[in-house]
PDB file of N, CA and C in Angstrom:
ATOM      1  N   MET R 654      36.649  29.480  14.892  1.00  0.00           N
ATOM      2  CA  MET R 654      35.395  29.144  14.259  1.00  0.00           C
ATOM      3  C   MET R 654      35.345  29.782  12.870  1.00  0.00           C
ATOM      4  N   THR R 655      34.949  29.021  11.882  1.00  0.00           N
ATOM      5  CA  THR R 655      34.952  29.498  10.501  1.00  0.00           C
ATOM      6  C   THR R 655      33.691  30.255  10.138  1.00  0.00           C
ATOM      7  N   GLY R 656      32.668  30.180  10.956  1.00  0.00           N
ATOM      8  CA  GLY R 656      31.418  30.852  10.651  1.00  0.00           C
ATOM      9  C   GLY R 656      30.500  30.043   9.757  1.00  0.00           C
ATOM     10  N   LYS R 657      30.915  28.845   9.361  1.00  0.00           N
ATOM     11  CA  LYS R 657      30.066  28.004   8.520  1.00  0.00           C
ATOM     12  C   LYS R 657      29.013  27.313   9.362  1.00  0.00           C
ATOM     13  N   VAL R 658      27.818  27.301   8.850  1.00  0.00           N
ATOM     14  CA  VAL R 658      26.725  26.586   9.505  1.00  0.00           C
ATOM     15  C   VAL R 658      26.779  25.147   9.026  1.00  0.00           C
ATOM     16  N   PRO R 659      26.742  24.190   9.963  1.00  0.00           N
ATOM     17  CA  PRO R 659      26.777  22.784   9.529  1.00  0.00           C
ATOM     18  C   PRO R 659      25.605  22.480   8.593  1.00  0.00           C
ATOM     19  N   LYS R 660      25.901  21.709   7.569  1.00  0.00           N
ATOM     20  CA  LYS R 660      24.870  21.319   6.610  1.00  0.00           C
ATOM     21  C   LYS R 660      23.861  20.406   7.283  1.00  0.00           C
ATOM     22  N   LYS R 661      22.596  20.713   7.089  1.00  0.00           N
ATOM     23  CA  LYS R 661      21.534  19.874   7.633  1.00  0.00           C
ATOM     24  C   LYS R 661      21.440  18.601   6.780  1.00  0.00           C
ATOM     25  N   GLN R 662      21.401  17.472   7.444  1.00  0.00           N
ATOM     26  CA  GLN R 662      21.341  16.193   6.732  1.00  0.00           C
ATOM     27  C   GLN R 662      19.982  16.046   6.060  1.00  0.00           C
ATOM     28  N   THR R 663      20.004  15.685   4.793  1.00  0.00           N
ATOM     29  CA  THR R 663      18.768  15.480   4.039  1.00  0.00           C
ATOM     30  C   THR R 663      18.372  14.005   4.082  1.00  0.00           C
ATOM     31  N   GLU R 664      17.180  13.726   3.635  1.00  0.00           N
ATOM     32  CA  GLU R 664      16.725  12.334   3.548  1.00  0.00           C
ATOM     33  C   GLU R 664      17.613  11.557   2.578  1.00  0.00           C
ATOM     34  N   SER R 665      18.038  12.200   1.512  1.00  0.00           N
ATOM     35  CA  SER R 665      18.924  11.556   0.543  1.00  0.00           C
ATOM     36  C   SER R 665      20.262  11.181   1.180  1.00  0.00           C
ATOM     37  N   ASP R 666      20.803  12.080   2.021  1.00  0.00           N
ATOM     38  CA  ASP R 666      22.045  11.776   2.737  1.00  0.00           C
ATOM     39  C   ASP R 666      21.857  10.548   3.628  1.00  0.00           C
ATOM     40  N   LEU R 667      20.736  10.511   4.314  1.00  0.00           N
ATOM     41  CA  LEU R 667      20.441   9.390   5.215  1.00  0.00           C
ATOM     42  C   LEU R 667      20.319   8.084   4.421  1.00  0.00           C
ATOM     43  N   GLU R 668      19.621   8.125   3.279  1.00  0.00           N
ATOM     44  CA  GLU R 668      19.472   6.926   2.452  1.00  0.00           C
ATOM     45  C   GLU R 668      20.830   6.412   1.976  1.00  0.00           C
ATOM     46  N   THR R 669      21.714   7.328   1.584  1.00  0.00           N
ATOM     47  CA  THR R 669      23.048   6.945   1.124  1.00  0.00           C
ATOM     48  C   THR R 669      23.832   6.270   2.251  1.00  0.00           C
ATOM     49  N   ALA R 670      23.760   6.853   3.443  1.00  0.00           N
ATOM     50  CA  ALA R 670      24.476   6.285   4.592  1.00  0.00           C
ATOM     51  C   ALA R 670      23.914   4.917   4.968  1.00  0.00           C
ATOM     52  N   ILE R 671      22.615   4.790   4.930  1.00  0.00           N
ATOM     53  CA  ILE R 671      21.988   3.509   5.275  1.00  0.00           C
ATOM     54  C   ILE R 671      22.358   2.445   4.237  1.00  0.00           C
ATOM     55  N   SER R 672      22.347   2.816   2.956  1.00  0.00           N
ATOM     56  CA  SER R 672      22.742   1.857   1.909  1.00  0.00           C
ATOM     57  C   SER R 672      24.157   1.358   2.133  1.00  0.00           C
ATOM     58  N   ALA R 673      25.064   2.264   2.476  1.00  0.00           N
ATOM     59  CA  ALA R 673      26.452   1.868   2.731  1.00  0.00           C
ATOM     60  C   ALA R 673      26.527   0.913   3.910  1.00  0.00           C
ATOM     61  N   ALA R 674      25.763   1.186   4.967  1.00  0.00           N
ATOM     62  CA  ALA R 674      25.755   0.305   6.143  1.00  0.00           C
ATOM     63  C   ALA R 674      25.155  -1.057   5.801  1.00  0.00           C
ATOM     64  N   ILE R 675      24.116  -1.074   4.988  1.00  0.00           N
ATOM     65  CA  ILE R 675      23.488  -2.347   4.588  1.00  0.00           C
ATOM     66  C   ILE R 675      24.474  -3.178   3.769  1.00  0.00           C
ATOM     67  N   GLU R 676      25.207  -2.525   2.861  1.00  0.00           N
ATOM     68  CA  GLU R 676      26.192  -3.250   2.049  1.00  0.00           C
ATOM     69  C   GLU R 676      27.275  -3.878   2.906  1.00  0.00           C
ATOM     70  N   ILE R 677      27.658  -3.223   3.999  1.00  0.00           N
ATOM     71  CA  ILE R 677      28.654  -3.786   4.912  1.00  0.00           C
ATOM     72  C   ILE R 677      28.039  -4.937   5.720  1.00  0.00           C
ATOM     73  N   ALA R 678      26.821  -4.728   6.219  1.00  0.00           N
ATOM     74  CA  ALA R 678      26.173  -5.736   7.061  1.00  0.00           C
ATOM     75  C   ALA R 678      25.749  -6.971   6.269  1.00  0.00           C
ATOM     76  N   PHE R 679      25.387  -6.774   4.994  1.00  0.00           N
ATOM     77  CA  PHE R 679      24.917  -7.876   4.150  1.00  0.00           C
ATOM     78  C   PHE R 679      25.712  -7.874   2.841  1.00  0.00           C
ATOM     79  N   PRO R 680      26.990  -8.262   2.886  1.00  0.00           N
ATOM     80  CA  PRO R 680      27.843  -8.146   1.697  1.00  0.00           C
ATOM     81  C   PRO R 680      27.377  -8.989   0.511  1.00  0.00           C
ATOM     82  N   ARG R 681      26.686 -10.074   0.752  1.00  0.00           N
ATOM     83  CA  ARG R 681      26.226 -10.926  -0.346  1.00  0.00           C
ATOM     84  C   ARG R 681      24.976 -10.377  -1.022  1.00  0.00           C
ATOM     85  N   LEU R 682      24.329  -9.419  -0.372  1.00  0.00           N
ATOM     86  CA  LEU R 682      23.115  -8.830  -0.924  1.00  0.00           C
ATOM     87  C   LEU R 682      23.416  -8.036  -2.191  1.00  0.00           C
ATOM     88  N   GLY R 683      24.436  -7.214  -2.151  1.00  0.00           N
ATOM     89  CA  GLY R 683      24.805  -6.402  -3.316  1.00  0.00           C
ATOM     90  C   GLY R 683      23.953  -5.152  -3.427  1.00  0.00           C
ATOM     91  N   ALA R 684      24.565  -4.097  -3.907  1.00  0.00           N
ATOM     92  CA  ALA R 684      23.905  -2.792  -4.013  1.00  0.00           C
ATOM     93  C   ALA R 684      22.663  -2.836  -4.900  1.00  0.00           C
ATOM     94  N   ALA R 685      22.660  -3.698  -5.910  1.00  0.00           N
ATOM     95  CA  ALA R 685      21.524  -3.757  -6.838  1.00  0.00           C
ATOM     96  C   ALA R 685      20.239  -4.220  -6.154  1.00  0.00           C
ATOM     97  N   ASN R 686      20.358  -4.866  -5.004  1.00  0.00           N
ATOM     98  CA  ASN R 686      19.177  -5.364  -4.296  1.00  0.00           C
ATOM     99  C   ASN R 686      18.675  -4.409  -3.223  1.00  0.00           C
ATOM    100  N   ILE R 687      19.258  -3.247  -3.147  1.00  0.00           N
ATOM    101  CA  ILE R 687      18.791  -2.221  -2.218  1.00  0.00           C
ATOM    102  C   ILE R 687      18.050  -1.187  -3.053  1.00  0.00           C
ATOM    103  N   LYS R 688      16.767  -1.101  -2.887  1.00  0.00           N
ATOM    104  CA  LYS R 688      15.927  -0.241  -3.725  1.00  0.00           C
ATOM    105  C   LYS R 688      15.462   0.970  -2.925  1.00  0.00           C
ATOM    106  N   HIS R 689      15.505   2.124  -3.562  1.00  0.00           N
ATOM    107  CA  HIS R 689      15.089   3.369  -2.927  1.00  0.00           C
ATOM    108  C   HIS R 689      13.927   3.991  -3.686  1.00  0.00           C
ATOM    109  N   GLN R 690      13.074   4.659  -2.961  1.00  0.00           N
ATOM    110  CA  GLN R 690      12.004   5.467  -3.546  1.00  0.00           C
ATOM    111  C   GLN R 690      11.227   4.696  -4.608  1.00  0.00           C
ATOM    112  N   ILE R 691      10.772   3.527  -4.251  1.00  0.00           N
ATOM    113  CA  ILE R 691      10.086   2.658  -5.209  1.00  0.00           C
ATOM    114  C   ILE R 691       8.647   3.121  -5.413  1.00  0.00           C
ATOM    115  N   GLU R 692       8.089   2.736  -6.518  1.00  0.00           N
ATOM    116  CA  GLU R 692       6.685   2.956  -6.806  1.00  0.00           C
ATOM    117  C   GLU R 692       5.949   1.663  -6.523  1.00  0.00           C
ATOM    118  N   PHE R 693       4.694   1.768  -6.131  1.00  0.00           N
ATOM    119  CA  PHE R 693       3.877   0.571  -6.045  1.00  0.00           C
ATOM    120  C   PHE R 693       2.452   0.925  -6.409  1.00  0.00           C
ATOM    121  N   THR R 694       1.729  -0.086  -6.805  1.00  0.00           N
ATOM    122  CA  THR R 694       0.347   0.094  -7.248  1.00  0.00           C
ATOM    123  C   THR R 694      -0.543  -0.799  -6.410  1.00  0.00           C
ATOM    124  N   ILE R 695      -1.656  -0.229  -5.984  1.00  0.00           N
ATOM    125  CA  ILE R 695      -2.659  -1.040  -5.294  1.00  0.00           C
ATOM    126  C   ILE R 695      -3.989  -0.861  -6.004  1.00  0.00           C
ATOM    127  N   ARG R 696      -4.829  -1.819  -5.839  1.00  0.00           N
ATOM    128  CA  ARG R 696      -6.175  -1.722  -6.391  1.00  0.00           C
ATOM    129  C   ARG R 696      -7.115  -1.507  -5.221  1.00  0.00           C
ATOM    130  N   LEU R 697      -7.918  -0.483  -5.321  1.00  0.00           N
ATOM    131  CA  LEU R 697      -8.887  -0.149  -4.296  1.00  0.00           C
ATOM    132  C   LEU R 697     -10.235  -0.068  -4.975  1.00  0.00           C
ATOM    133  N   GLY R 698     -11.026  -1.120  -4.811  1.00  0.00           N
ATOM    134  CA  GLY R 698     -12.303  -1.157  -5.523  1.00  0.00           C
ATOM    135  C   GLY R 698     -12.056  -1.245  -7.010  1.00  0.00           C
ATOM    136  N   HIS R 699     -12.604  -0.287  -7.765  1.00  0.00           N
ATOM    137  CA  HIS R 699     -12.403  -0.265  -9.213  1.00  0.00           C
ATOM    138  C   HIS R 699     -11.208   0.587  -9.613  1.00  0.00           C
ATOM    139  N   ALA R 700     -10.651   1.343  -8.670  1.00  0.00           N
ATOM    140  CA  ALA R 700      -9.553   2.263  -8.983  1.00  0.00           C
ATOM    141  C   ALA R 700      -8.204   1.588  -8.787  1.00  0.00           C
ATOM    142  N   THR R 701      -7.298   1.829  -9.716  1.00  0.00           N
ATOM    143  CA  THR R 701      -5.913   1.402  -9.562  1.00  0.00           C
ATOM    144  C   THR R 701      -5.117   2.649  -9.228  1.00  0.00           C
ATOM    145  N   ILE R 702      -4.358   2.589  -8.147  1.00  0.00           N
ATOM    146  CA  ILE R 702      -3.647   3.751  -7.641  1.00  0.00           C
ATOM    147  C   ILE R 702      -2.155   3.457  -7.660  1.00  0.00           C
ATOM    148  N   THR R 703      -1.386   4.346  -8.264  1.00  0.00           N
ATOM    149  CA  THR R 703       0.067   4.216  -8.278  1.00  0.00           C
ATOM    150  C   THR R 703       0.640   5.353  -7.460  1.00  0.00           C
ATOM    151  N   THR R 704       1.530   5.016  -6.561  1.00  0.00           N
ATOM    152  CA  THR R 704       2.214   6.048  -5.787  1.00  0.00           C
ATOM    153  C   THR R 704       3.684   5.999  -6.142  1.00  0.00           C
ATOM    154  N   LYS R 705       4.293   7.139  -6.191  1.00  0.00           N
ATOM    155  CA  LYS R 705       5.703   7.247  -6.547  1.00  0.00           C
ATOM    156  C   LYS R 705       6.455   7.715  -5.321  1.00  0.00           C
ATOM    157  N   GLY R 706       7.408   6.896  -4.885  1.00  0.00           N
ATOM    158  CA  GLY R 706       8.271   7.147  -3.748  1.00  0.00           C
ATOM    159  C   GLY R 706       7.976   8.314  -2.848  1.00  0.00           C
ATOM    160  N   ARG R 707       8.233   9.516  -3.267  1.00  0.00           N
ATOM    161  CA  ARG R 707       8.151  10.681  -2.396  1.00  0.00           C
ATOM    162  C   ARG R 707       6.763  11.291  -2.319  1.00  0.00           C
ATOM    163  N   GLU R 708       5.840  10.860  -3.148  1.00  0.00           N
ATOM    164  CA  GLU R 708       4.502  11.439  -3.113  1.00  0.00           C
ATOM    165  C   GLU R 708       3.755  10.970  -1.880  1.00  0.00           C
ATOM    166  N   SER R 709       3.025  11.873  -1.305  1.00  0.00           N
ATOM    167  CA  SER R 709       2.149  11.526  -0.192  1.00  0.00           C
ATOM    168  C   SER R 709       0.741  11.436  -0.766  1.00  0.00           C
ATOM    169  N   TRP R 710      -0.009  10.436  -0.381  1.00  0.00           N
ATOM    170  CA  TRP R 710      -1.335  10.294  -0.948  1.00  0.00           C
ATOM    171  C   TRP R 710      -2.285   9.645   0.040  1.00  0.00           C
ATOM    172  N   ILE R 711      -3.528   9.951  -0.129  1.00  0.00           N
ATOM    173  CA  ILE R 711      -4.599   9.313   0.634  1.00  0.00           C
ATOM    174  C   ILE R 711      -5.706   9.010  -0.364  1.00  0.00           C
ATOM    175  N   LYS R 712      -6.148   7.783  -0.391  1.00  0.00           N
ATOM    176  CA  LYS R 712      -7.281   7.376  -1.216  1.00  0.00           C
ATOM    177  C   LYS R 712      -8.232   6.606  -0.316  1.00  0.00           C
ATOM    178  N   ARG R 713      -9.471   6.678  -0.623  1.00  0.00           N
ATOM    179  CA  ARG R 713     -10.458   5.987   0.194  1.00  0.00           C
ATOM    180  C   ARG R 713     -11.324   5.090  -0.682  1.00  0.00           C
ATOM    181  N   GLY R 714     -11.725   3.982  -0.105  1.00  0.00           N
ATOM    182  CA  GLY R 714     -12.673   3.097  -0.741  1.00  0.00           C
ATOM    183  C   GLY R 714     -13.784   2.842   0.261  1.00  0.00           C
ATOM    184  N   ARG R 715     -14.881   2.301  -0.214  1.00  0.00           N
ATOM    185  CA  ARG R 715     -15.999   2.058   0.686  1.00  0.00           C
ATOM    186  C   ARG R 715     -16.616   0.710   0.347  1.00  0.00           C
ATOM    187  N   ALA R 716     -16.506  -0.196   1.285  1.00  0.00           N
ATOM    188  CA  ALA R 716     -17.156  -1.500   1.118  1.00  0.00           C
ATOM    189  C   ALA R 716     -18.643  -1.316   1.399  1.00  0.00           C
ATOM    190  N   ASP R 717     -19.474  -2.038   0.672  1.00  0.00           N
ATOM    191  CA  ASP R 717     -20.920  -1.897   0.871  1.00  0.00           C
ATOM    192  C   ASP R 717     -21.351  -2.428   2.234  1.00  0.00           C
ATOM    193  N   ILE R 718     -20.958  -3.643   2.561  1.00  0.00           N
ATOM    194  CA  ILE R 718     -21.328  -4.229   3.860  1.00  0.00           C
ATOM    195  C   ILE R 718     -20.146  -5.035   4.399  1.00  0.00           C
ATOM    196  N   LEU R 719     -19.854  -4.852   5.670  1.00  0.00           N
ATOM    197  CA  LEU R 719     -18.847  -5.641   6.366  1.00  0.00           C
ATOM    198  C   LEU R 719     -19.555  -6.415   7.463  1.00  0.00           C
ATOM    199  N   LEU R 720     -19.450  -7.734   7.435  1.00  0.00           N
ATOM    200  CA  LEU R 720     -19.985  -8.573   8.504  1.00  0.00           C
ATOM    201  C   LEU R 720     -18.849  -8.885   9.464  1.00  0.00           C
ATOM    202  N   THR R 721     -19.139  -8.792  10.764  1.00  0.00           N
ATOM    203  CA  THR R 721     -18.128  -9.132  11.764  1.00  0.00           C
ATOM    204  C   THR R 721     -18.692 -10.179  12.711  1.00  0.00           C
ATOM    205  N   LEU R 722     -17.796 -10.919  13.323  1.00  0.00           N
ATOM    206  CA  LEU R 722     -18.153 -11.907  14.331  1.00  0.00           C
ATOM    207  C   LEU R 722     -17.122 -11.780  15.437  1.00  0.00           C
ATOM    208  N   ASN R 723     -17.593 -11.522  16.641  1.00  0.00           N
ATOM    209  CA  ASN R 723     -16.689 -11.290  17.778  1.00  0.00           C
ATOM    210  C   ASN R 723     -15.681 -10.177  17.469  1.00  0.00           C
ATOM    211  N   CYS R 724     -16.168  -9.121  16.840  1.00  0.00           N
ATOM    212  CA  CYS R 724     -15.366  -7.933  16.494  1.00  0.00           C
ATOM    213  C   CYS R 724     -14.287  -8.205  15.445  1.00  0.00           C
ATOM    214  N   LYS R 725     -14.334  -9.335  14.765  1.00  0.00           N
ATOM    215  CA  LYS R 725     -13.367  -9.648  13.715  1.00  0.00           C
ATOM    216  C   LYS R 725     -14.094  -9.702  12.371  1.00  0.00           C
ATOM    217  N   PRO R 726     -13.445  -9.225  11.296  1.00  0.00           N
ATOM    218  CA  PRO R 726     -14.080  -9.272   9.981  1.00  0.00           C
ATOM    219  C   PRO R 726     -14.419 -10.709   9.572  1.00  0.00           C
ATOM    220  N   LEU R 727     -15.629 -10.894   9.102  1.00  0.00           N
ATOM    221  CA  LEU R 727     -16.071 -12.206   8.639  1.00  0.00           C
ATOM    222  C   LEU R 727     -16.262 -12.201   7.123  1.00  0.00           C
ATOM    223  N   ALA R 728     -16.914 -11.146   6.605  1.00  0.00           N
ATOM    224  CA  ALA R 728     -17.197 -11.107   5.171  1.00  0.00           C
ATOM    225  C   ALA R 728     -17.393  -9.674   4.697  1.00  0.00           C
ATOM    226  N   ILE R 729     -17.031  -9.464   3.448  1.00  0.00           N
ATOM    227  CA  ILE R 729     -17.327  -8.223   2.737  1.00  0.00           C
ATOM    228  C   ILE R 729     -18.394  -8.574   1.717  1.00  0.00           C
ATOM    229  N   LEU R 730     -19.462  -7.808   1.688  1.00  0.00           N
ATOM    230  CA  LEU R 730     -20.504  -7.980   0.680  1.00  0.00           C
ATOM    231  C   LEU R 730     -20.445  -6.787  -0.258  1.00  0.00           C
ATOM    232  N   GLU R 731     -20.224  -7.028  -1.505  1.00  0.00           N
ATOM    233  CA  GLU R 731     -20.188  -5.969  -2.515  1.00  0.00           C
ATOM    234  C   GLU R 731     -21.492  -6.058  -3.290  1.00  0.00           C
ATOM    235  N   LEU R 732     -22.323  -5.057  -3.159  1.00  0.00           N
ATOM    236  CA  LEU R 732     -23.656  -5.075  -3.743  1.00  0.00           C
ATOM    237  C   LEU R 732     -23.665  -4.521  -5.160  1.00  0.00           C
ATOM    238  N   LYS R 733     -24.504  -5.109  -5.998  1.00  0.00           N
ATOM    239  CA  LYS R 733     -24.686  -4.650  -7.370  1.00  0.00           C
ATOM    240  C   LYS R 733     -26.173  -4.505  -7.625  1.00  0.00           C
ATOM    241  N   LYS R 734     -26.509  -3.737  -8.642  1.00  0.00           N
ATOM    242  CA  LYS R 734     -27.914  -3.542  -8.990  1.00  0.00           C
ATOM    243  C   LYS R 734     -28.564  -4.876  -9.332  1.00  0.00           C
ATOM    244  N   HIS R 735     -29.850  -4.941  -9.088  1.00  0.00           N
ATOM    245  CA  HIS R 735     -30.650  -6.150  -9.307  1.00  0.00           C
ATOM    246  C   HIS R 735     -30.446  -6.750 -10.707  1.00  0.00           C
ATOM    247  N   ASP R 736     -30.378  -5.910 -11.722  1.00  0.00           N
ATOM    248  CA  ASP R 736     -30.293  -6.425 -13.090  1.00  0.00           C
ATOM    249  C   ASP R 736     -28.876  -6.408 -13.665  1.00  0.00           C
ATOM    250  N   ALA R 737     -27.884  -6.117 -12.834  1.00  0.00           N
ATOM    251  CA  ALA R 737     -26.497  -6.082 -13.325  1.00  0.00           C
ATOM    252  C   ALA R 737     -25.858  -7.456 -13.165  1.00  0.00           C
ATOM    253  N   PRO R 738     -25.284  -7.989 -14.236  1.00  0.00           N
ATOM    254  CA  PRO R 738     -24.609  -9.286 -14.117  1.00  0.00           C
ATOM    255  C   PRO R 738     -23.318  -9.137 -13.310  1.00  0.00           C
ATOM    256  N   LEU R 739     -22.965 -10.165 -12.569  1.00  0.00           N
ATOM    257  CA  LEU R 739     -21.707 -10.134 -11.822  1.00  0.00           C
ATOM    258  C   LEU R 739     -20.552 -10.361 -12.786  1.00  0.00           C
ATOM    259  N   MET R 740     -19.523  -9.572 -12.603  1.00  0.00           N
ATOM    260  CA  MET R 740     -18.344  -9.647 -13.447  1.00  0.00           C
ATOM    261  C   MET R 740     -17.159 -10.063 -12.573  1.00  0.00           C
ATOM    262  N   ALA R 741     -16.088 -10.542 -13.203  1.00  0.00           N
ATOM    263  CA  ALA R 741     -14.894 -10.957 -12.457  1.00  0.00           C
ATOM    264  C   ALA R 741     -14.328  -9.803 -11.629  1.00  0.00           C
ATOM    265  N   ASN R 742     -14.365  -8.593 -12.177  1.00  0.00           N
ATOM    266  CA  ASN R 742     -13.778  -7.474 -11.431  1.00  0.00           C
ATOM    267  C   ASN R 742     -14.626  -7.072 -10.226  1.00  0.00           C
ATOM    268  N   ASP R 743     -15.874  -7.521 -10.158  1.00  0.00           N
ATOM    269  CA  ASP R 743     -16.687  -7.265  -8.967  1.00  0.00           C
ATOM    270  C   ASP R 743     -16.131  -8.048  -7.785  1.00  0.00           C
ATOM    271  N   GLY R 744     -15.743  -9.292  -8.026  1.00  0.00           N
ATOM    272  CA  GLY R 744     -15.114 -10.082  -6.974  1.00  0.00           C
ATOM    273  C   GLY R 744     -13.766  -9.498  -6.565  1.00  0.00           C
ATOM    274  N   GLU R 745     -13.012  -9.037  -7.565  1.00  0.00           N
ATOM    275  CA  GLU R 745     -11.725  -8.406  -7.280  1.00  0.00           C
ATOM    276  C   GLU R 745     -11.909  -7.135  -6.461  1.00  0.00           C
ATOM    277  N   GLN R 746     -12.977  -6.401  -6.725  1.00  0.00           N
ATOM    278  CA  GLN R 746     -13.272  -5.194  -5.965  1.00  0.00           C
ATOM    279  C   GLN R 746     -13.494  -5.543  -4.492  1.00  0.00           C
ATOM    280  N   GLY R 747     -14.325  -6.533  -4.236  1.00  0.00           N
ATOM    281  CA  GLY R 747     -14.568  -6.961  -2.855  1.00  0.00           C
ATOM    282  C   GLY R 747     -13.306  -7.455  -2.178  1.00  0.00           C
ATOM    283  N   LEU R 748     -12.505  -8.235  -2.904  1.00  0.00           N
ATOM    284  CA  LEU R 748     -11.231  -8.724  -2.344  1.00  0.00           C
ATOM    285  C   LEU R 748     -10.289  -7.580  -1.990  1.00  0.00           C
ATOM    286  N   SER R 749     -10.277  -6.545  -2.828  1.00  0.00           N
ATOM    287  CA  SER R 749      -9.380  -5.422  -2.539  1.00  0.00           C
ATOM    288  C   SER R 749      -9.774  -4.751  -1.228  1.00  0.00           C
ATOM    289  N   TYR R 750     -11.065  -4.657  -0.951  1.00  0.00           N
ATOM    290  CA  TYR R 750     -11.515  -4.079   0.321  1.00  0.00           C
ATOM    291  C   TYR R 750     -11.193  -5.020   1.485  1.00  0.00           C
ATOM    292  N   ALA R 751     -11.407  -6.306   1.286  1.00  0.00           N
ATOM    293  CA  ALA R 751     -11.130  -7.282   2.348  1.00  0.00           C
ATOM    294  C   ALA R 751      -9.664  -7.245   2.749  1.00  0.00           C
ATOM    295  N   ARG R 752      -8.774  -7.082   1.774  1.00  0.00           N
ATOM    296  CA  ARG R 752      -7.333  -7.059   2.051  1.00  0.00           C
ATOM    297  C   ARG R 752      -6.902  -5.825   2.828  1.00  0.00           C
ATOM    298  N   LEU R 753      -7.686  -4.766   2.781  1.00  0.00           N
ATOM    299  CA  LEU R 753      -7.324  -3.530   3.472  1.00  0.00           C
ATOM    300  C   LEU R 753      -7.681  -3.546   4.954  1.00  0.00           C
ATOM    301  N   LEU R 754      -8.457  -4.516   5.365  1.00  0.00           N
ATOM    302  CA  LEU R 754      -8.838  -4.598   6.774  1.00  0.00           C
ATOM    303  C   LEU R 754      -7.633  -5.032   7.609  1.00  0.00           C
ATOM    304  N   PRO R 755      -7.596  -4.632   8.882  1.00  0.00           N
ATOM    305  CA  PRO R 755      -6.471  -5.059   9.748  1.00  0.00           C
ATOM    306  C   PRO R 755      -6.292  -6.571   9.775  1.00  0.00           C
ATOM    307  N   VAL R 756      -7.400  -7.303   9.747  1.00  0.00           N
ATOM    308  CA  VAL R 756      -7.406  -8.759   9.583  1.00  0.00           C
ATOM    309  C   VAL R 756      -8.310  -9.022   8.401  1.00  0.00           C
ATOM    310  N   MET R 757      -7.773  -9.673   7.374  1.00  0.00           N
ATOM    311  CA  MET R 757      -8.550  -9.856   6.137  1.00  0.00           C
ATOM    312  C   MET R 757      -9.804 -10.680   6.388  1.00  0.00           C
ATOM    313  N   ALA R 758     -10.916 -10.200   5.836  1.00  0.00           N
ATOM    314  CA  ALA R 758     -12.163 -10.951   5.914  1.00  0.00           C
ATOM    315  C   ALA R 758     -12.010 -12.213   5.065  1.00  0.00           C
ATOM    316  N   PRO R 759     -12.342 -13.402   5.613  1.00  0.00           N
ATOM    317  CA  PRO R 759     -12.131 -14.635   4.863  1.00  0.00           C
ATOM    318  C   PRO R 759     -13.156 -14.872   3.741  1.00  0.00           C
ATOM    319  N   PHE R 760     -14.271 -14.151   3.776  1.00  0.00           N
ATOM    320  CA  PHE R 760     -15.306 -14.350   2.744  1.00  0.00           C
ATOM    321  C   PHE R 760     -15.613 -13.024   2.054  1.00  0.00           C
ATOM    322  N   VAL R 761     -15.774 -13.109   0.737  1.00  0.00           N
ATOM    323  CA  VAL R 761     -16.175 -11.942  -0.062  1.00  0.00           C
ATOM    324  C   VAL R 761     -17.324 -12.378  -0.927  1.00  0.00           C
TER     325      VAL R 761
END
């Protein structure tokens, strides 16, 4: 015995091994089509949130009213002040909440 402690496999090691296996299993795919640690952006209400691969994050939004029928989402109502004109991003805000439901509400 050499006294060396086996190296603990890191997430990066695992990603490298998986990429190699994917390239063998899907040779026409090519390495350029295997993406790691990607960033993505979602819109939650009025906020745009970008997450970067390894970052852990939690963001919350709050829909004003959710209507359900037979325990399934029916509509999201996004309320605005009496004298505030409706803007395009108000509809987008409601849609962003509807999309976050387990089953998207068909009406906003």
